[in-house]
Every structure is written in structure tokens, then in C-alpha cells.
PDB file of C-alpha atoms in Angstrom:
ATOM      1  CA  MET A   1      46.377  -2.227 -62.460  1.00 49.00           C
ATOM      2  CA  ALA A   2      48.792  -1.766 -59.623  1.00 50.00           C
ATOM      3  CA  PRO A   3      47.999  -4.001 -56.693  1.00 51.00           C
ATOM      4  CA  PRO A   4      46.374  -2.029 -53.892  1.00 49.00           C
ATOM      5  CA  CYS A   5      49.459  -2.246 -51.416  1.00 47.00           C
ATOM      6  CA  MET A   6      51.228  -0.456 -54.311  1.00 49.00           C
ATOM      7  CA  MET A   7      48.731   2.170 -54.814  1.00 49.00           C
ATOM      8  CA  LEU A   8      49.094   3.299 -51.157  1.00 46.00           C
ATOM      9  CA  ALA A   9      52.766   4.105 -51.858  1.00 48.00           C
ATOM     10  CA  GLY A  10      54.001   7.412 -52.817  1.00 49.00           C
ATOM     11  CA  SER A  11      56.740   9.796 -51.949  1.00 49.00           C
ATOM     12  CA  GLY A  12      56.365  11.309 -48.706  1.00 52.00           C
ATOM     13  CA  SER A  13      52.762   9.635 -48.096  1.00 54.00           C
ATOM     14  CA  TRP A  14      51.865   8.726 -44.520  1.00 55.00           C
ATOM     15  CA  MET A  15      50.751   5.474 -45.922  1.00 55.00           C
ATOM     16  CA  GLN A  16      54.295   4.116 -46.470  1.00 61.00           C
ATOM     17  CA  PRO A  17      54.368   2.605 -42.904  1.00 57.00           C
ATOM     18  CA  ILE A  18      51.598   0.459 -44.187  1.00 56.00           C
ATOM     19  CA  TYR A  19      52.833   0.030 -47.621  1.00 56.00           C
ATOM     20  CA  HIS A  20      56.006  -1.863 -45.716  1.00 60.00           C
ATOM     21  CA  ALA A  21      53.927  -3.492 -43.502  1.00 55.00           C
ATOM     22  CA  ALA A  22      51.708  -5.036 -45.964  1.00 55.00           C
ATOM     23  CA  ARG A  23      54.657  -6.004 -48.169  1.00 61.00           C
ATOM     24  CA  ARG A  24      56.129  -7.875 -44.947  1.00 59.00           C
ATOM     25  CA  ARG A  25      52.922  -9.403 -43.401  1.00 56.00           C
ATOM     26  CA  PRO A  26      49.991  -9.024 -45.294  1.00 51.00           C
ATOM     27  CA  TRP A  27      47.879 -10.697 -43.087  1.00 50.00           C
ATOM     28  CA  ARG A  28      48.290  -7.958 -40.223  1.00 50.00           C
ATOM     29  CA  LEU A  29      46.291  -5.507 -42.381  1.00 46.00           C
ATOM     30  CA  LEU A  30      42.958  -7.518 -41.592  1.00 46.00           C
ATOM     31  CA  ARG A  31      43.091  -6.228 -37.999  1.00 49.00           C
ATOM     32  CA  ILE A  32      42.858  -2.290 -39.756  1.00 47.00           C
ATOM     33  CA  SER A  33      40.766  -2.964 -42.078  1.00 46.00           C
ATOM     34  CA  PRO A  34      38.496   0.047 -42.794  1.00 47.00           C
ATOM     35  CA  LEU A  35      35.634  -1.885 -44.352  1.00 45.00           C
ATOM     36  CA  THR A  36      33.945  -5.128 -43.843  1.00 45.00           C
ATOM     37  CA  ALA A  37      34.738  -7.456 -41.149  1.00 45.00           C
ATOM     38  CA  ARG A  38      35.450 -10.301 -43.219  1.00 47.00           C
ATOM     39  CA  ARG A  39      38.996 -11.764 -43.373  1.00 46.00           C
ATOM     40  CA  SER A  40      40.322 -10.389 -46.344  1.00 46.00           C
ATOM     41  CA  LEU A  41      43.090  -7.807 -47.767  1.00 47.00           C
ATOM     42  CA  PHE A  42      41.144  -4.401 -47.257  1.00 48.00           C
ATOM     43  CA  GLY A  43      37.736  -6.080 -47.551  1.00 46.00           C
ATOM     44  CA  PHE A  44      38.213  -7.933 -50.796  1.00 47.00           C
ATOM     45  CA  GLY A  45      37.148 -11.493 -50.871  1.00 48.00           C
ATOM     46  CA  PHE A  46      34.230 -13.929 -51.588  1.00 48.00           C
ATOM     47  CA  LYS A  47      31.317 -14.273 -49.014  1.00 49.00           C
ATOM     48  CA  SER A  48      30.405 -17.176 -48.016  1.00 50.00           C
ATOM     49  CA  LYS A  49      27.687 -19.470 -49.134  1.00 54.00           C
ATOM     50  CA  GLY A  50      24.264 -19.027 -47.445  1.00 55.00           C
ATOM     51  CA  LYS A  51      22.991 -21.859 -45.553  1.00 55.00           C
ATOM     52  CA  THR A  52      19.449 -22.726 -47.298  1.00 60.00           C
ATOM     53  CA  GLU A  53      16.505 -23.564 -44.831  1.00 57.00           C
ATOM     54  CA  ALA A  54      16.651 -27.418 -45.762  1.00 57.00           C
ATOM     55  CA  ASP A  55      20.490 -27.083 -44.368  1.00 60.00           C
ATOM     56  CA  VAL A  56      19.247 -25.905 -40.849  1.00 65.00           C
ATOM     57  CA  ARG A  57      16.149 -28.299 -40.582  1.00 78.00           C
ATOM     58  CA  ASN A  58      15.926 -30.179 -37.620  1.00 82.00           C
ATOM     59  CA  PRO A  59      14.016 -33.653 -37.764  1.00 83.00           C
ATOM     60  CA  VAL A  60      14.226 -34.391 -33.923  1.00 82.00           C
ATOM     61  CA  TYR A  61      13.332 -30.870 -33.011  1.00 81.00           C
ATOM     62  CA  GLU A  62       9.943 -30.782 -35.229  1.00 85.00           C
ATOM     63  CA  GLU A  63       9.235 -34.466 -33.627  1.00 85.00           C
ATOM     64  CA  PHE A  64       9.462 -33.117 -30.352  1.00 81.00           C
ATOM     65  CA  LEU A  65       7.192 -29.951 -31.224  1.00 83.00           C
ATOM     66  CA  LYS A  66       4.526 -32.173 -32.513  1.00 85.00           C
ATOM     67  CA  THR A  67       4.485 -34.026 -29.190  1.00 84.00           C
ATOM     68  CA  LYS A  68       4.882 -31.368 -26.824  1.00 81.00           C
ATOM     69  CA  PRO A  69       1.877 -30.174 -24.621  1.00 80.00           C
ATOM     70  CA  PRO A  70       0.235 -26.887 -25.417  1.00 79.00           C
ATOM     71  CA  PRO A  71       1.315 -24.149 -22.649  1.00 76.00           C
ATOM     72  CA  PRO A  72      -1.498 -23.726 -19.890  1.00 68.00           C
ATOM     73  CA  PRO A  73      -4.009 -20.621 -20.560  1.00 64.00           C
ATOM     74  CA  THR A  74      -2.685 -17.469 -19.382  1.00 63.00           C
ATOM     75  CA  ILE A  75      -4.088 -15.940 -16.277  1.00 55.00           C
ATOM     76  CA  ARG A  76      -5.439 -12.627 -16.880  1.00 58.00           C
ATOM     77  CA  GLN A  77      -3.818 -10.295 -13.982  1.00 56.00           C
ATOM     78  CA  GLY A  78      -5.161  -7.572 -12.574  1.00 57.00           C
ATOM     79  CA  ASP A  79      -8.648  -8.375 -12.963  1.00 58.00           C
ATOM     80  CA  LEU A  80     -11.742  -7.917 -10.786  1.00 57.00           C
ATOM     81  CA  ALA A  81     -12.839 -10.388  -8.366  1.00 58.00           C
ATOM     82  CA  GLU A  82     -16.295 -11.903  -9.080  1.00 59.00           C
ATOM     83  CA  SER A  83     -17.623 -10.513  -5.735  1.00 60.00           C
ATOM     84  CA  THR A  84     -15.907  -7.119  -6.424  1.00 61.00           C
ATOM     85  CA  ILE A  85     -18.142  -3.788  -4.888  1.00 60.00           C
ATOM     86  CA  PHE A  86     -16.867  -1.794  -7.727  1.00 59.00           C
ATOM     87  CA  THR A  87     -19.792  -1.788 -11.067  1.00 57.00           C
ATOM     88  CA  PRO A  88     -18.808  -1.997 -14.065  1.00 56.00           C
ATOM     89  CA  GLU A  89     -19.707   1.971 -14.957  1.00 54.00           C
ATOM     90  CA  GLU A  90     -17.090   2.934 -11.852  1.00 53.00           C
ATOM     91  CA  THR A  91     -14.392   0.421 -13.494  1.00 52.00           C
ATOM     92  CA  GLY A  92     -15.294   1.952 -16.912  1.00 57.00           C
ATOM     93  CA  GLU A  93     -15.727  -1.323 -18.409  1.00 57.00           C
ATOM     94  CA  ASP A  94     -18.220  -2.351 -20.726  1.00 60.00           C
ATOM     95  CA  PRO A  95     -21.036  -4.450 -18.954  1.00 57.00           C
ATOM     96  CA  ALA A  96     -21.619  -7.024 -21.684  1.00 61.00           C
ATOM     97  CA  LYS A  97     -18.046  -7.665 -22.037  1.00 58.00           C
ATOM     98  CA  VAL A  98     -17.957  -8.193 -18.004  1.00 54.00           C
ATOM     99  CA  ALA A  99     -21.484 -10.369 -17.948  1.00 55.00           C
ATOM    100  CA  LYS A 100     -19.916 -12.368 -20.949  1.00 54.00           C
ATOM    101  CA  SER A 101     -16.657 -13.166 -19.306  1.00 52.00           C
ATOM    102  CA  SER A 102     -18.195 -14.261 -16.282  1.00 50.00           C
ATOM    103  CA  GLU A 103     -20.733 -16.913 -18.448  1.00 49.00           C
ATOM    104  CA  SER A 104     -17.352 -18.072 -19.939  1.00 51.00           C
ATOM    105  CA  GLY A 105     -15.774 -18.972 -16.497  1.00 58.00           C
ATOM    106  CA  ARG A 106     -11.958 -18.297 -15.550  1.00 63.00           C
ATOM    107  CA  PRO A 107      -9.839 -21.238 -14.429  1.00 68.00           C
ATOM    108  CA  PRO A 108      -9.705 -21.969 -10.527  1.00 72.00           C
ATOM    109  CA  ARG A 109      -7.437 -20.364  -8.334  1.00 73.00           C
ATOM    110  CA  ASP A 110      -4.592 -22.700  -7.789  1.00 79.00           C
ATOM    111  CA  PRO A 111      -4.401 -22.704  -3.946  1.00 79.00           C
ATOM    112  CA  THR A 112      -0.593 -23.554  -3.900  1.00 80.00           C
ATOM    113  CA  ILE A 113       0.370 -20.664  -5.504  1.00 81.00           C
ATOM    114  CA  MET A 114      -1.798 -18.252  -3.364  1.00 82.00           C
ATOM    115  CA  ALA A 115      -0.272 -20.192  -0.330  1.00 84.00           C
ATOM    116  CA  ALA A 116       3.267 -18.325  -1.190  1.00 84.00           C
ATOM    117  CA  VAL A 117       1.513 -14.763   0.050  1.00 82.00           C
ATOM    118  CA  LEU A 118      -1.502 -15.863   2.190  1.00 85.00           C
ATOM    119  CA  ASP A 119       0.589 -18.498   4.178  1.00 88.00           C
ATOM    120  CA  PRO A 120       4.183 -17.254   3.696  1.00 89.00           C
ATOM    121  CA  GLN A 121       5.265 -19.487   7.152  1.00 91.00           C
ATOM    122  CA  PRO A 122       3.038 -22.226   7.873  1.00 91.00           C
ATOM    123  CA  GLU A 123       5.335 -23.319  10.796  1.00 94.00           C
ATOM    124  CA  LEU A 124       4.992 -20.252  12.686  1.00 94.00           C
ATOM    125  CA  ARG A 125       1.016 -20.030  11.774  1.00 93.00           C
ATOM    126  CA  ARG A 126       0.556 -23.394  13.411  1.00 94.00           C
ATOM    127  CA  ARG A 127       2.734 -22.254  16.355  1.00 96.00           C
ATOM    128  CA  TRP A 128       0.139 -19.528  16.676  1.00 94.00           C
ATOM    129  CA  GLU A 129      -2.979 -21.412  16.433  1.00 94.00           C
ATOM    130  CA  ARG A 130      -1.591 -23.506  19.102  1.00 95.00           C
ATOM    131  CA  LYS A 131      -0.497 -20.434  21.478  1.00 95.00           C
ATOM    132  CA  MET A 132      -3.869 -19.177  21.011  1.00 91.00           C
ATOM    133  CA  VAL A 133      -5.509 -22.554  21.650  1.00 93.00           C
ATOM    134  CA  ILE A 134      -3.497 -22.745  25.153  1.00 94.00           C
ATOM    135  CA  ARG A 135      -4.986 -19.161  25.973  1.00 91.00           C
ATOM    136  CA  ASP A 136      -8.349 -19.921  25.777  1.00 89.00           C
ATOM    137  CA  ILE A 137      -8.428 -22.910  27.723  1.00 92.00           C
ATOM    138  CA  ARG A 138      -6.472 -21.238  30.523  1.00 94.00           C
ATOM    139  CA  ARG A 139      -8.905 -18.294  30.277  1.00 92.00           C
ATOM    140  CA  ARG A 140     -11.801 -21.096  30.217  1.00 90.00           C
ATOM    141  CA  GLY A 141     -13.363 -19.281  27.103  1.00 85.00           C
ATOM    142  CA  ARG A 142     -13.858 -15.751  28.519  1.00 90.00           C
ATOM    143  CA  ARG A 143     -12.969 -12.591  26.782  1.00 89.00           C
ATOM    144  CA  SER A 144     -11.455  -9.495  28.019  1.00 91.00           C
ATOM    145  CA  ARG A 145     -13.681  -6.338  26.905  1.00 92.00           C
ATOM    146  CA  THR A 146     -11.417  -5.140  24.341  1.00 92.00           C
ATOM    147  CA  GLU A 147     -11.383  -8.748  22.652  1.00 91.00           C
ATOM    148  CA  LYS A 148     -15.188  -8.533  22.738  1.00 92.00           C
ATOM    149  CA  LEU A 149     -15.474  -4.920  20.994  1.00 93.00           C
ATOM    150  CA  LYS A 150     -12.872  -5.859  18.448  1.00 91.00           C
ATOM    151  CA  MET A 151     -15.297  -8.993  17.214  1.00 91.00           C
ATOM    152  CA  THR A 152     -18.136  -7.237  17.151  1.00 93.00           C
ATOM    153  CA  GLU A 153     -16.796  -3.570  15.907  1.00 95.00           C
ATOM    154  CA  ARG A 154     -14.463  -2.557  12.846  1.00 95.00           C
ATOM    155  CA  GLU A 155     -11.544   0.014  12.574  1.00 95.00           C
ATOM    156  CA  CYS A 156      -9.007   0.843   9.838  1.00 96.00           C
ATOM    157  CA  LEU A 157      -5.782   2.697  10.589  1.00 97.00           C
ATOM    158  CA  SER A 158      -4.393   4.096   7.720  1.00 97.00           C
ATOM    159  CA  LYS A 159      -1.201   6.170   7.729  1.00 97.00           C
ATOM    160  CA  SER A 160      -0.248   8.264   4.777  1.00 97.00           C
ATOM    161  CA  HIS A 161       2.840   8.917   3.012  1.00 96.00           C
ATOM    162  CA  PHE A 162       5.492  11.916   4.337  1.00 97.00           C
ATOM    163  CA  ILE A 163       4.236  14.947   3.152  1.00 97.00           C
ATOM    164  CA  LYS A 164       6.288  18.066   2.461  1.00 96.00           C
ATOM    165  CA  THR A 165       5.318  20.018   5.131  1.00 96.00           C
ATOM    166  CA  SER A 166       5.570  20.672   9.032  1.00 97.00           C
ATOM    167  CA  VAL A 167       4.294  19.128  11.720  1.00 97.00           C
ATOM    168  CA  LYS A 168       2.961  22.824  12.702  1.00 97.00           C
ATOM    169  CA  LYS A 169       1.020  23.403   9.524  1.00 97.00           C
ATOM    170  CA  LEU A 170      -0.413  19.922   9.711  1.00 97.00           C
ATOM    171  CA  GLY A 171      -1.576  19.701  12.919  1.00 97.00           C
ATOM    172  CA  PRO A 172      -4.769  21.904  12.543  1.00 97.00           C
ATOM    173  CA  LEU A 173      -5.867  20.012   9.661  1.00 97.00           C
ATOM    174  CA  ALA A 174      -6.035  16.380  11.802  1.00 97.00           C
ATOM    175  CA  ARG A 175      -7.792  18.278  14.531  1.00 97.00           C
ATOM    176  CA  GLN A 176     -10.156  20.161  11.959  1.00 97.00           C
ATOM    177  CA  ILE A 177     -11.201  16.692  10.576  1.00 97.00           C
ATOM    178  CA  ALA A 178     -10.931  14.343  13.668  1.00 96.00           C
ATOM    179  CA  GLY A 179     -14.708  13.662  14.958  1.00 95.00           C
ATOM    180  CA  LYS A 180     -16.054  14.341  11.778  1.00 96.00           C
ATOM    181  CA  THR A 181     -17.369  11.681   9.057  1.00 96.00           C
ATOM    182  CA  VAL A 182     -15.576  10.679   5.957  1.00 97.00           C
ATOM    183  CA  ASP A 183     -17.495  12.555   3.641  1.00 96.00           C
ATOM    184  CA  ASP A 184     -17.465  15.787   5.740  1.00 97.00           C
ATOM    185  CA  ALA A 185     -13.790  15.709   6.074  1.00 97.00           C
ATOM    186  CA  ILE A 186     -13.455  15.721   2.195  1.00 97.00           C
ATOM    187  CA  VAL A 187     -15.642  18.530   1.911  1.00 97.00           C
ATOM    188  CA  GLN A 188     -13.599  20.214   4.378  1.00 97.00           C
ATOM    189  CA  MET A 189     -10.925  19.835   2.733  1.00 97.00           C
ATOM    190  CA  ARG A 190     -11.805  20.263  -0.716  1.00 97.00           C
ATOM    191  CA  PHE A 191     -12.747  23.934   0.055  1.00 97.00           C
ATOM    192  CA  SER A 192      -9.483  24.545   2.607  1.00 96.00           C
ATOM    193  CA  LYS A 193      -6.883  27.516   1.284  1.00 96.00           C
ATOM    194  CA  LYS A 194      -4.104  25.461   3.107  1.00 96.00           C
ATOM    195  CA  LYS A 195      -1.619  24.118   0.615  1.00 96.00           C
ATOM    196  CA  ALA A 196      -1.609  20.651   2.749  1.00 96.00           C
ATOM    197  CA  ALA A 197      -5.088  20.406   2.265  1.00 97.00           C
ATOM    198  CA  LYS A 198      -4.996  18.917  -1.197  1.00 97.00           C
ATOM    199  CA  GLU A 199      -2.794  15.852   0.004  1.00 97.00           C
ATOM    200  CA  VAL A 200      -5.152  15.032   3.157  1.00 97.00           C
ATOM    201  CA  LYS A 201      -7.895  14.940   0.913  1.00 97.00           C
ATOM    202  CA  GLU A 202      -6.270  12.419  -1.155  1.00 97.00           C
ATOM    203  CA  HIS A 203      -5.564  10.068   2.030  1.00 97.00           C
ATOM    204  CA  LEU A 204      -8.979  10.424   3.201  1.00 97.00           C
ATOM    205  CA  GLU A 205     -10.102   8.761   0.008  1.00 97.00           C
ATOM    206  CA  HIS A 206      -7.568   6.197   0.147  1.00 97.00           C
ATOM    207  CA  ALA A 207      -8.384   5.363   3.652  1.00 97.00           C
ATOM    208  CA  ARG A 208     -11.876   5.199   2.981  1.00 96.00           C
ATOM    209  CA  ASN A 209     -11.364   2.651   0.009  1.00 95.00           C
ATOM    210  CA  GLU A 210      -8.776   0.761   1.913  1.00 95.00           C
ATOM    211  CA  ALA A 211     -11.385   0.563   4.723  1.00 96.00           C
ATOM    212  CA  ILE A 212     -14.129  -0.761   2.259  1.00 95.00           C
ATOM    213  CA  VAL A 213     -12.021  -3.214   0.302  1.00 93.00           C
ATOM    214  CA  ARG A 214     -10.115  -4.470   3.510  1.00 92.00           C
ATOM    215  CA  ARG A 215     -12.188  -4.701   6.313  1.00 92.00           C
ATOM    216  CA  GLY A 216     -15.563  -4.645   4.769  1.00 93.00           C
ATOM    217  CA  MET A 217     -16.996  -1.229   6.217  1.00 94.00           C
ATOM    218  CA  SER A 218     -19.468   0.861   5.297  1.00 93.00           C
ATOM    219  CA  LEU A 219     -21.589  -1.744   3.428  1.00 93.00           C
ATOM    220  CA  GLY A 220     -24.889  -0.913   5.540  1.00 92.00           C
ATOM    221  CA  GLU A 221     -26.904   0.129   2.289  1.00 90.00           C
ATOM    222  CA  THR A 222     -25.484  -3.129   0.226  1.00 90.00           C
ATOM    223  CA  ASN A 223     -26.052  -5.780   3.000  1.00 90.00           C
ATOM    224  CA  GLY A 224     -29.071  -4.077   4.538  1.00 90.00           C
ATOM    225  CA  THR A 225     -27.533  -3.622   7.901  1.00 90.00           C
ATOM    226  CA  LYS A 226     -28.016   0.304   8.110  1.00 91.00           C
ATOM    227  CA  GLY A 227     -30.340   0.436  10.909  1.00 90.00           C
ATOM    228  CA  GLU A 228     -32.990   2.781  11.878  1.00 93.00           C
ATOM    229  CA  PRO A 229     -32.142   6.768  12.553  1.00 94.00           C
ATOM    230  CA  VAL A 230     -30.648   7.113  16.082  1.00 95.00           C
ATOM    231  CA  LYS A 231     -30.064  10.102  17.947  1.00 95.00           C
ATOM    232  CA  ILE A 232     -27.177  10.298  19.658  1.00 95.00           C
ATOM    233  CA  GLU A 233     -24.526  12.887  21.245  1.00 94.00           C
ATOM    234  CA  THR A 234     -20.922  12.703  20.531  1.00 92.00           C
ATOM    235  CA  LYS A 235     -18.182  13.047  23.371  1.00 90.00           C
ATOM    236  CA  GLU A 236     -17.724  16.323  22.386  1.00 89.00           C
ATOM    237  CA  GLY A 237     -21.623  17.414  23.574  1.00 91.00           C
ATOM    238  CA  ARG A 238     -22.780  17.599  19.914  1.00 92.00           C
ATOM    239  CA  ARG A 239     -25.911  15.821  18.827  1.00 94.00           C
ATOM    240  CA  ARG A 240     -26.725  14.556  15.567  1.00 93.00           C
ATOM    241  CA  THR A 241     -28.950  11.697  13.897  1.00 95.00           C
ATOM    242  CA  VAL A 242     -27.213   8.484  12.632  1.00 95.00           C
ATOM    243  CA  THR A 243     -29.313   7.316   9.568  1.00 94.00           C
ATOM    244  CA  ASP A 244     -26.561   4.610   9.146  1.00 94.00           C
ATOM    245  CA  ARG A 245     -24.643   2.564  11.490  1.00 95.00           C
ATOM    246  CA  THR A 246     -22.081   1.754   9.147  1.00 95.00           C
ATOM    247  CA  ASN A 247     -21.251   5.166   8.043  1.00 96.00           C
ATOM    248  CA  LEU A 248     -17.659   6.016   8.631  1.00 97.00           C
ATOM    249  CA  TYR A 249     -16.150   8.500  10.636  1.00 97.00           C
ATOM    250  CA  ILE A 250     -12.629   9.969  12.002  1.00 97.00           C
ATOM    251  CA  ASP A 251     -12.334   8.585  15.792  1.00 96.00           C
ATOM    252  CA  GLN A 252      -8.643   9.747  15.915  1.00 97.00           C
ATOM    253  CA  ALA A 253      -6.177  11.664  13.731  1.00 98.00           C
ATOM    254  CA  TRP A 254      -2.606  13.006  14.516  1.00 98.00           C
ATOM    255  CA  VAL A 255       0.585  13.630  12.538  1.00 98.00           C
ATOM    256  CA  GLY A 256       3.928  12.284  12.860  1.00 97.00           C
ATOM    257  CA  ARG A 257       7.634  13.890  11.919  1.00 97.00           C
ATOM    258  CA  GLY A 258       9.175  12.326   9.324  1.00 97.00           C
ATOM    259  CA  PRO A 259      12.510  12.395   7.811  1.00 97.00           C
ATOM    260  CA  TYR A 260      14.336  15.949   6.565  1.00 97.00           C
ATOM    261  CA  GLY A 261      15.423  16.548   3.019  1.00 95.00           C
ATOM    262  CA  SER A 262      18.097  18.561   1.525  1.00 96.00           C
ATOM    263  CA  GLU A 263      17.782  21.909  -0.877  1.00 95.00           C
ATOM    264  CA  VAL A 264      20.431  23.841  -2.151  1.00 96.00           C
ATOM    265  CA  GLU A 265      19.683  27.929  -1.817  1.00 96.00           C
ATOM    266  CA  PRO A 266      21.804  30.047  -4.063  1.00 96.00           C
ATOM    267  CA  ARG A 267      23.140  33.201  -2.447  1.00 96.00           C
ATOM    268  CA  ALA A 268      25.346  36.145  -3.388  1.00 96.00           C
ATOM    269  CA  MET A 269      28.815  35.986  -4.267  1.00 95.00           C
ATOM    270  CA  GLY A 270      28.819  32.368  -5.133  1.00 94.00           C
ATOM    271  CA  ARG A 271      27.793  30.759  -1.801  1.00 96.00           C
ATOM    272  CA  THR A 272      24.689  28.517  -1.327  1.00 96.00           C
ATOM    273  CA  ASN A 273      22.449  27.823   1.728  1.00 97.00           C
ATOM    274  CA  ILE A 274      21.569  24.191   2.737  1.00 97.00           C
ATOM    275  CA  LEU A 275      17.850  24.089   3.110  1.00 96.00           C
ATOM    276  CA  ARG A 276      16.304  21.280   5.441  1.00 97.00           C
ATOM    277  CA  PRO A 277      12.553  20.892   4.621  1.00 96.00           C
ATOM    278  CA  PRO A 278      10.706  18.754   6.814  1.00 97.00           C
ATOM    279  CA  SER A 279       8.156  15.941   6.077  1.00 97.00           C
ATOM    280  CA  THR A 280       5.232  14.851   8.014  1.00 97.00           C
ATOM    281  CA  SER A 281       2.627  12.223   7.786  1.00 97.00           C
ATOM    282  CA  ILE A 282      -0.997  11.938   9.152  1.00 98.00           C
ATOM    283  CA  SER A 283      -2.516   8.685  10.503  1.00 98.00           C
ATOM    284  CA  LEU A 284      -6.148   8.132  10.688  1.00 97.00           C
ATOM    285  CA  VAL A 285      -8.367   5.778  12.601  1.00 98.00           C
ATOM    286  CA  LEU A 286     -11.616   5.268  10.786  1.00 98.00           C
ATOM    287  CA  LYS A 287     -14.427   3.498  12.752  1.00 97.00           C
ATOM    288  CA  GLU A 288     -18.332   2.812  11.861  1.00 96.00           C
ATOM    289  CA  GLU A 289     -20.893   4.843  13.807  1.00 96.00           C
ATOM    290  CA  ALA A 290     -22.196   1.855  15.502  1.00 96.00           C
ATOM    291  CA  THR A 291     -18.727   2.558  17.860  1.00 96.00           C
ATOM    292  CA  ARG A 292     -20.316   5.789  18.612  1.00 96.00           C
ATOM    293  CA  ILE A 293     -24.043   4.445  19.215  1.00 97.00           C
ATOM    294  CA  ARG A 294     -22.474   2.161  21.816  1.00 96.00           C
ATOM    295  CA  GLN A 295     -20.709   5.263  23.460  1.00 96.00           C
ATOM    296  CA  HIS A 296     -23.510   7.115  23.776  1.00 96.00           C
ATOM    297  CA  LYS A 297     -25.565   4.706  25.617  1.00 96.00           C
ATOM    298  CA  GLU A 298     -22.891   3.738  27.784  1.00 96.00           C
ATOM    299  CA  ARG A 299     -22.581   7.209  28.852  1.00 95.00           C
ATOM    300  CA  GLU A 300     -26.190   7.548  29.329  1.00 95.00           C
ATOM    301  CA  GLU A 301     -26.501   4.727  31.304  1.00 96.00           C
ATOM    302  CA  LYS A 302     -23.423   5.755  33.434  1.00 95.00           C
ATOM    303  CA  ARG A 303     -25.498   9.457  34.022  1.00 94.00           C
ATOM    304  CA  ARG A 304     -28.381   7.564  35.185  1.00 94.00           C
ATOM    305  CA  ASN A 305     -26.664   5.366  37.440  1.00 94.00           C
ATOM    306  CA  ARG A 306     -24.663   8.433  39.195  1.00 92.00           C
ATOM    307  CA  LYS A 307     -25.908   9.172  42.765  1.00 87.00           C
ATOM    308  CA  LEU A 308     -26.275  12.533  44.488  1.00 85.00           C
ATOM    309  CA  TRP A 309     -23.137  13.716  46.205  1.00 84.00           C
ATOM    310  CA  VAL A 310     -23.541  15.131  49.604  1.00 83.00           C
ATOM    311  CA  ALA A 311     -21.085  16.530  51.606  1.00 82.00           C
ATOM    312  CA  LEU A 312     -21.962  14.680  54.983  1.00 80.00           C
ATOM    313  CA  PRO A 313     -23.527  11.453  54.131  1.00 75.00           C
ATOM    314  CA  ASN A 314     -26.022   9.765  56.679  1.00 78.00           C
ATOM    315  CA  ARG A 315     -24.433   6.709  57.572  1.00 78.00           C
ATOM    316  CA  PRO A 316     -24.337   4.933  61.190  1.00 79.00           C
ATOM    317  CA  ILE A 317     -21.371   5.606  63.407  1.00 75.00           C
ATOM    318  CA  SER A 318     -18.977   2.713  63.977  1.00 76.00           C
ATOM    319  CA  ALA A 319     -15.277   1.951  65.713  1.00 72.00           C
ATOM    320  CA  GLN A 320     -16.594   3.601  68.629  1.00 74.00           C
ATOM    321  CA  GLN A 321     -14.215   3.377  71.903  1.00 75.00           C
ATOM    322  CA  PRO A 322     -15.127   3.997  75.358  1.00 74.00           C
ATOM    323  CA  TYR A 323     -11.935   5.655  76.059  1.00 73.00           C
ATOM    324  CA  TYR A 324      -9.350   8.550  74.233  1.00 72.00           C
ATOM    325  CA  SER A 325      -6.953   6.671  71.511  1.00 70.00           C
ATOM    326  CA  TRP A 326      -4.311   9.092  72.754  1.00 68.00           C
TER     327      TRP A 326
END
């Protein structure tokens, strides 16, 4: 049988250049071998003897694995805290598994790891605390009315994402829900015919959850601080009965213009128009009914202290002169 390089040669064959090249330098064909990547002519050769498991064993590494300490227990991420306000029924978890996990106990949290988020810049925090102490000493412990209200009353500011609508279309929805309780506003958006009402309803639910979790608002029924029912008059002149002092209501609602987008509108004769669709955000300030109760009492006190206005008050004449001033 002829060698492989002789079999490629033929009269008028396109393999003649390869045949002559193989005769001169056979090792050059290793680069154009169409078969395997083994370093042999046209893929022919012997495979290297594979190494057994005994050849690759490393006694030093095996000794290191024996003395290596076990890895720390993995912390379950995204789990609910023990003081969460959500019940297992709301989260969809099995109550038996939740009780079993709480009994077994979880590893304590490492404060050094949490400090990276809770206290990222300790030097700036200490400077701020020193500044606040100096300010309190200068004021002799006296606080302004705004500071007292912020210490006794809670509020939550929540801004939505940019909604694909205009300020002109979203403004009426903001005026519609302003002054209403959060539950009433959600019902209004639920049955509204406006297209943007769905986005506003989702943001209302998000703002309510954020106020409950982050600010501790609307927990009167849980903490037993609902208070007695009180009849009040709002600043719009509407009378209503407050059964829960911690119930959430929308104190302010406004809209803000966002960035404009860019869309292409195909037209006739191969032309296109560039559309600039607007985007708008809505911001909400949520407060508790205790704030409206305080405002109602202040208005009533102001009405009681208001004096009767007369055109010519009866007061003694003063600064009389015995001669004309001109």
C-alpha cells in the first residue's frame, strides 16, 4: 500500500501542491491536519498513555484537607427577621417550618459586617454627633416647634418611578387622592378610568408598605394605640370620625416632570417622525391621623380665642397736643 502522501498525488489533482510539500517538509502538514489535534501526520499516531489516579495523588494536599477547618455555616439570605410584622400566611411559608427554624436558632449577626451599611463613614458620623451636641448646648435644650412635631409625629415621603404620561394627565389624579386615606385612595384608583391610575395604585400600595416597615406607622391595632373615636373637621371643611389615630392618610400629593423619551413614527414615502413621549413622577407625603387631630384642635382653639372685630374700637385717646401740628 502506498503511503498517504502518494495517494494524494494524481494527474491534474488540486492536492499536488500538498503532495510536493509533504515530500519536502512532512512536519509542515501538522498545521493543516483535518483530523485530530494530535501531533502526527494526517492524524495517524499513538495516543499518550493516560495517568492513573495513583499517579495524581498528592499526600501533602490530602494532609491539608484533613487539618483544614470546616467552612462557616452559610447564612440564609433574604429571610424575614424575628420581629417582622408579616405573618407566615402572608408570606406563603409553612407555619410549622417557621416555628421549627425559630426554635433551632440562627447564627447571631456580625456587627462588623453590618457596619459597612449601617455606619459606612464613622468619622463623619462622630463629627455630626458633636455638632448636634454643641447646637443643643447653645440652645440650652430648647427645641423649635418643628423639631417637637417631628419627634412626636411620623411622616413618610415616597416618590414613584417615572410613569409614561404627562403632567397634565397625572395632575388630576394627584389632586383626587390628596387628603384621602390611603385605603380610600387605592379604591379610587382601582375604579378609575384613567390609564395612569393603575401605576398610581401600585405606588400607593408601595408607599403604604414602606411607611409601615421603615417608619413604624399604622401599627395602632398591633401596639394597642388606636385611641378613642374622635370627630374632627379637616382643613377642607369636611367632618369625619377617626377610629384609629395611627391610620395613614395622604397629606400632600404632587407630580414632577421627568425626562423625555424618543420614539420613531413611520410616515409615508419612507419618512419618519421623531416622537418625544413625556414621563412624570408622583410624590406622596403620608401621615397619621394623629396629625389631623392635632390640627383640628389648633383650629378650634384659634376660633375660641378670636375676638370680635369692630370698626371703631373703644380705646382711650392719647398723644393730644394743645396746638396744631402743622
